[in-house]
PDB file of C-alpha atoms and ligand atoms in Angstrom:
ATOM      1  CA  UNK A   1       0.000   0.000   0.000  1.00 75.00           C
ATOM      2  CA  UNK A   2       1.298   3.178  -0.929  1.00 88.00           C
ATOM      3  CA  UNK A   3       1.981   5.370   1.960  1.00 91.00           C
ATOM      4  CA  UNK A   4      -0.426   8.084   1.020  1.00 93.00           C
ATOM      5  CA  UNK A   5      -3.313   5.404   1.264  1.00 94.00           C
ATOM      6  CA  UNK A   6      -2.096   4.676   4.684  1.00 93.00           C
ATOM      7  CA  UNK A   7      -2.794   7.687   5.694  1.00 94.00           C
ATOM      8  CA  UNK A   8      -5.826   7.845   4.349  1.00 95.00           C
ATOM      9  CA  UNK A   9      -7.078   5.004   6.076  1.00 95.00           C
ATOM     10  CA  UNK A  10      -6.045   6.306   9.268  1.00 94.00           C
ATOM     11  CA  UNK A  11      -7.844   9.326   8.970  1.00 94.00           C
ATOM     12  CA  UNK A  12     -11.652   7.907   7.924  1.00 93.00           C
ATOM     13  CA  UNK A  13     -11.121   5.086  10.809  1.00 94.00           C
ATOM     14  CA  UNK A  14     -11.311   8.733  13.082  1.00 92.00           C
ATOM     15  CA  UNK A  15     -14.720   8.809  11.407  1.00 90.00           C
ATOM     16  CA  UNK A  16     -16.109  11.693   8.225  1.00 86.00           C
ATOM     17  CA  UNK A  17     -13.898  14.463   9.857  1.00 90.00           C
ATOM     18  CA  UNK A  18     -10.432  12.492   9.730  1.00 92.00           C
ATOM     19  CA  UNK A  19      -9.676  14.452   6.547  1.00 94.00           C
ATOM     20  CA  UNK A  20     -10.544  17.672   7.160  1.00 93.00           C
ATOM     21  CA  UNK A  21      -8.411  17.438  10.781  1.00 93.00           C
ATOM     22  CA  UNK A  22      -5.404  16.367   9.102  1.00 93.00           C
ATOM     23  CA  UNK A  23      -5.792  18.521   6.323  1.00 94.00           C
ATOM     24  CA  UNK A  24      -6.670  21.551   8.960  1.00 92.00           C
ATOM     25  CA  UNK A  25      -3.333  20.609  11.135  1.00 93.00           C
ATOM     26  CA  UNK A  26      -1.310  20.942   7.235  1.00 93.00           C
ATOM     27  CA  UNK A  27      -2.543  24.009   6.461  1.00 92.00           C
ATOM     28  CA  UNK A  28      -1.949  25.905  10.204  1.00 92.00           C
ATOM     29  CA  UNK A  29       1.722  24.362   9.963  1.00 90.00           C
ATOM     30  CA  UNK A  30       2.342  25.946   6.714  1.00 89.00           C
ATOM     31  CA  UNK A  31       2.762  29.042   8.696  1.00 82.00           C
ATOM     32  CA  UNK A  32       4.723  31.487   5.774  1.00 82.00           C
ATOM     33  CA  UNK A  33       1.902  29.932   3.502  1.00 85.00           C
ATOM     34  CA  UNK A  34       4.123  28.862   1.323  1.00 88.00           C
ATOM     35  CA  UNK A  35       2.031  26.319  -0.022  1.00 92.00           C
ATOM     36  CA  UNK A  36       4.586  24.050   1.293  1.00 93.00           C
ATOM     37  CA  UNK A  37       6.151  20.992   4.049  1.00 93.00           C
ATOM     38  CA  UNK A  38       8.885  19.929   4.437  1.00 90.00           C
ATOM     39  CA  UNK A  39      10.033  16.228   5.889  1.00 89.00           C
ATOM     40  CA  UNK A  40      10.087  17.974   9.247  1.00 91.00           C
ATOM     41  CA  UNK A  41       6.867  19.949   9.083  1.00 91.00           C
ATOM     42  CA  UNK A  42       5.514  16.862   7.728  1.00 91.00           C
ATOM     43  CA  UNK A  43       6.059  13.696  10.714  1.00 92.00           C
ATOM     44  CA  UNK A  44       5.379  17.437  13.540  1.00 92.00           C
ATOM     45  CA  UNK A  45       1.803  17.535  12.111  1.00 92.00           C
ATOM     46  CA  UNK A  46       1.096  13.648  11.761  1.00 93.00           C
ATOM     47  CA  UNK A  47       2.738  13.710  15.711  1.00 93.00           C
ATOM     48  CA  UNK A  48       0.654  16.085  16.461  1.00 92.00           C
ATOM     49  CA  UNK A  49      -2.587  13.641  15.106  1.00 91.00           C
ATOM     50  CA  UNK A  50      -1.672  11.157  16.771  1.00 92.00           C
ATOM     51  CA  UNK A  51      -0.879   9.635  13.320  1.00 91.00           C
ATOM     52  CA  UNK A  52       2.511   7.366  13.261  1.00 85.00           C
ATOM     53  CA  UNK A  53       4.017   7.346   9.293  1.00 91.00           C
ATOM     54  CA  UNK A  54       7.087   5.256   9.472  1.00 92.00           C
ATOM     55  CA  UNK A  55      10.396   7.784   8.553  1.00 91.00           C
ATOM     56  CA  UNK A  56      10.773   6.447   5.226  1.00 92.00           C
ATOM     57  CA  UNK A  57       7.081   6.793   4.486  1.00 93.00           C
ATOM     58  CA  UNK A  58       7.482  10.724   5.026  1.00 92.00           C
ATOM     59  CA  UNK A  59      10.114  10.846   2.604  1.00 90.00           C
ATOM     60  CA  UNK A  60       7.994   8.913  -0.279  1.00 91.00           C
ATOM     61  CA  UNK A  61       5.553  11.253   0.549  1.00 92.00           C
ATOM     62  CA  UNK A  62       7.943  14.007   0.358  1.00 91.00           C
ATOM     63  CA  UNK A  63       9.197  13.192  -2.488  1.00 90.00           C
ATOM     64  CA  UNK A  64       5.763  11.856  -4.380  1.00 92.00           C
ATOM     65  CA  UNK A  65       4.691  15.571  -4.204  1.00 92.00           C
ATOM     66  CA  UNK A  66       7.399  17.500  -4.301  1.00 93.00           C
ATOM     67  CA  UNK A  67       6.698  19.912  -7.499  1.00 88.00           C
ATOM     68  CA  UNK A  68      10.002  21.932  -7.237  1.00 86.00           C
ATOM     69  CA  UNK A  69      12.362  19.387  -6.599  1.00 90.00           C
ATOM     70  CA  UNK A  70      13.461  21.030  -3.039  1.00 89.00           C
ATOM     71  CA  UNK A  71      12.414  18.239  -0.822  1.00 86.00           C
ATOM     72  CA  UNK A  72       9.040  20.097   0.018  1.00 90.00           C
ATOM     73  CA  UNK A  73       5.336  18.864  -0.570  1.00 93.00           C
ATOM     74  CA  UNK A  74       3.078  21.123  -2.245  1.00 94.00           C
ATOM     75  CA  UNK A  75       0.386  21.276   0.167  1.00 93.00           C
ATOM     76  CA  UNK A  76      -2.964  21.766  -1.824  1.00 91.00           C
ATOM     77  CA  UNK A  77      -1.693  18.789  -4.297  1.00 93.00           C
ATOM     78  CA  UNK A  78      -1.009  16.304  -2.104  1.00 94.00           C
ATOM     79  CA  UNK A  79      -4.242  17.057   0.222  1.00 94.00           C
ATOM     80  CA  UNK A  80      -6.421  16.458  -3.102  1.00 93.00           C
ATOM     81  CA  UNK A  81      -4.939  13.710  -3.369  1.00 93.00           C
ATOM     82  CA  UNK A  82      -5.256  12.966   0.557  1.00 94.00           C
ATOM     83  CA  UNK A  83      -9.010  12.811   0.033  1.00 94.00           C
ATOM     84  CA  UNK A  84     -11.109   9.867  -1.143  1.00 93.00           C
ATOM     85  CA  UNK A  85     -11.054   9.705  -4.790  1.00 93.00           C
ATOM     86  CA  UNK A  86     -14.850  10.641  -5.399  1.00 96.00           C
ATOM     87  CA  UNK A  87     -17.400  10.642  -8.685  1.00 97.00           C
ATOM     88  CA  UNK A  88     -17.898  13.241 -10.720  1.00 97.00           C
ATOM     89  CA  UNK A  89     -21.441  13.456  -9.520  1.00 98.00           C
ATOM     90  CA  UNK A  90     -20.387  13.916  -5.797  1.00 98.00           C
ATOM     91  CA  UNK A  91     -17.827  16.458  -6.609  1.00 97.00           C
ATOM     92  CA  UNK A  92     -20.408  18.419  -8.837  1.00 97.00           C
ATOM     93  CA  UNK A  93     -22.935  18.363  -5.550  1.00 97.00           C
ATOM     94  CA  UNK A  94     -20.553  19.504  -3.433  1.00 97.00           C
ATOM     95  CA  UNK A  95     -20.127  22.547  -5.291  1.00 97.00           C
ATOM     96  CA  UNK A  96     -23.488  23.247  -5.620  1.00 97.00           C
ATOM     97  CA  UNK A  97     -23.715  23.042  -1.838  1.00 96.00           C
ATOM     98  CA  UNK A  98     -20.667  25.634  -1.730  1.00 96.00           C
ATOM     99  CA  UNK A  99     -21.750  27.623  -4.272  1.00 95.00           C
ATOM    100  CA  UNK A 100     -25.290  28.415  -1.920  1.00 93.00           C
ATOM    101  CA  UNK A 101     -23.208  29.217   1.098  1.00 92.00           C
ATOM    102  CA  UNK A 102     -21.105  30.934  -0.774  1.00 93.00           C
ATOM    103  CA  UNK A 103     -23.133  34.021  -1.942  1.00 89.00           C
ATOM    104  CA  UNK A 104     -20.547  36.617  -2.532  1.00 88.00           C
ATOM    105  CA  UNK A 105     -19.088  34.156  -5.359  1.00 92.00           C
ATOM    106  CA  UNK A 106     -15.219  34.940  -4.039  1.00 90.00           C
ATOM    107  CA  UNK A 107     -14.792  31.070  -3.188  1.00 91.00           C
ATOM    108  CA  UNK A 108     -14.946  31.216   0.738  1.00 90.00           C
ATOM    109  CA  UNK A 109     -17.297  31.420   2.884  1.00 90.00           C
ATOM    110  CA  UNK A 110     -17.529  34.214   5.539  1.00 87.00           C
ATOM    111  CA  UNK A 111     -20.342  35.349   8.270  1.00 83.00           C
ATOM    112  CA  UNK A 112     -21.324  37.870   5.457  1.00 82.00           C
ATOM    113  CA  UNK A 113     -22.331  35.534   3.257  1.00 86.00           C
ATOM    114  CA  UNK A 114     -23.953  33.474   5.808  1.00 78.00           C
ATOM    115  CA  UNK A 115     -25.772  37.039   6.811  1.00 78.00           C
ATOM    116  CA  UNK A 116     -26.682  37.587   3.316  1.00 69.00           C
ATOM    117  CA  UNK A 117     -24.304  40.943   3.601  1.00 66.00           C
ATOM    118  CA  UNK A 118     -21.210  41.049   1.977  1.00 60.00           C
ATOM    119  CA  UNK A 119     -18.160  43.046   3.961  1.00 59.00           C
ATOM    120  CA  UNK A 120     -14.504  43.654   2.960  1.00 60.00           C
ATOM    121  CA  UNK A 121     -13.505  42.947   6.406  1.00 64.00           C
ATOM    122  CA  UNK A 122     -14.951  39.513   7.014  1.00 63.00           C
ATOM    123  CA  UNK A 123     -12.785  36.652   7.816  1.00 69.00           C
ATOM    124  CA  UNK A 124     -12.689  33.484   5.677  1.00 70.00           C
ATOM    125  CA  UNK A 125     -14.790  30.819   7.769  1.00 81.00           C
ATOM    126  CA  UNK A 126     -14.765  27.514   5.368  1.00 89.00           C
ATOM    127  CA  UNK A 127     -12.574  27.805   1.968  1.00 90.00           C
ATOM    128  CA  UNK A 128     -14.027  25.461  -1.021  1.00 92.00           C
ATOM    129  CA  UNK A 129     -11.147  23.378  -0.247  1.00 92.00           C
ATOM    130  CA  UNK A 130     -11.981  22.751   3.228  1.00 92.00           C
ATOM    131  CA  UNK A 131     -15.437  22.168   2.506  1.00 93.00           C
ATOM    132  CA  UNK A 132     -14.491  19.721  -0.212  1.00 94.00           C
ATOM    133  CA  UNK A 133     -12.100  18.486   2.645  1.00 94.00           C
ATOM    134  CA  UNK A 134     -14.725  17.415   4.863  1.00 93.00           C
ATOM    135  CA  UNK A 135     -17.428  16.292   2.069  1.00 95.00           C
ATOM    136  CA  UNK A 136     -14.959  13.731   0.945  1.00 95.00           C
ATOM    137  CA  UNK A 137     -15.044  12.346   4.191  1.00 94.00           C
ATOM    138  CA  UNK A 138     -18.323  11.984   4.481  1.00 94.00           C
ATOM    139  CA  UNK A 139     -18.562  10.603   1.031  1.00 96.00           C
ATOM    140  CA  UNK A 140     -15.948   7.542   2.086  1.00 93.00           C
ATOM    141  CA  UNK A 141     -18.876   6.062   4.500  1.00 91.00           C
ATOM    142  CA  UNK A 142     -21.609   6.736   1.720  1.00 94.00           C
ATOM    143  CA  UNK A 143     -21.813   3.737  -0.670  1.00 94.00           C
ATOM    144  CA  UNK A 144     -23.909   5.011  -3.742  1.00 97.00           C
ATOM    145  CA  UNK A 145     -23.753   8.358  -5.972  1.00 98.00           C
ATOM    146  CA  UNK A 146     -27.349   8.414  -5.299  1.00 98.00           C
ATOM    147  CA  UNK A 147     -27.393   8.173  -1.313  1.00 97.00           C
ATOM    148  CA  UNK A 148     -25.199  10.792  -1.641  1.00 98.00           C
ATOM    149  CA  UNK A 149     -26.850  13.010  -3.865  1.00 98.00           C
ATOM    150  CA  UNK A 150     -30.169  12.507  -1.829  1.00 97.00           C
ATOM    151  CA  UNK A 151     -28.182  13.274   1.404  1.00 96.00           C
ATOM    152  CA  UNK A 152     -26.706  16.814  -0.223  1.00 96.00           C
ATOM    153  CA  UNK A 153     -29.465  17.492  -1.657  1.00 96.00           C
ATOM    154  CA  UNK A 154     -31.192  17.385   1.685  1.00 95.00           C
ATOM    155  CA  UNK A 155     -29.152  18.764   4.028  1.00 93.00           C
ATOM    156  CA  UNK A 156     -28.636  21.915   2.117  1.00 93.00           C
ATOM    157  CA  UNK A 157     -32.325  22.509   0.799  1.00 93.00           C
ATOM    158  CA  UNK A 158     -30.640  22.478  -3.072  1.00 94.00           C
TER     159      UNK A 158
HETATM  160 CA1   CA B   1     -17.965  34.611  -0.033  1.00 50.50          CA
END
């Protein structure tokens, strides 16, 4: 098993939010948003999960990802690739679910868009990656397109 799908399996045995935590612990380590981990940054934040990688897993990880052949992951890349692979009819819901939260149409959601108001000075609350984060996680436990569907569909009035 590749060490990536490892990983993954750890995360969705901690139940539909497995992703989005790990993904969530990435992005806070990436402090200089870089877009970026190193090796280091890496085995603090799967520590930090409670998530044991052996040492030379890191470094295929490392270097499976590593777009500018410095030894560092790029971040967004290898958390798509963190996620369950899903259909193209569960990504497409997903979006639509964003796309109604998101009313300002600037690809996060903030309390002004929740509010129905849009302001300069809100703070990001849920990006569309997050959101797709945490939707792939529930997807894992959710055997059909259709279920799925249904469920979005539901839960989100779309
Ligand atoms: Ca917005």
């Amino acid at each position: 098993m590749e060490a990536i799908e490892k990983l993954r399996a750890k995360c969705l045995e901690r139940g539909a939010s497995g992703i989005r935590g790990l993904a969530r612990v990435f992005r806070r380590l990436d402090a200089n948003r870089s877009g970026t981990l190193d090796a280091d940054e890496l085995h603090r934040g799967l520590e930090e999960m409670g998530l044991a990688l052996e040492p030379q897993e890191i470094e295929q990880i490392c270097q499976r990802w590593d777009r500018h052949g410095d030894g560092t992951l790029d971040l967004e890349e290898f958390l798509r690739a963190l996620r369950p692979p899903m259909s193209q009819a569960r990504k497409d819901i997903i979006a639509a679910a964003f796309a109604k939260l998101d009313r300002s149409g600037d690809g996060v959601v903030t309390v002004g868009d929740l509010r129905g108001i849009y302001s300069g000075r809100d703070h990001p609350k849920v990006t569309a990656a997050e959101f797709l984060d945490y939707y792939s996680g529930v997807s894992a436990s959710v055997d059909t397109d259709e279920e799925f569907v249904a469920m979005m569909t539901s839960a989100w009035q779309l």
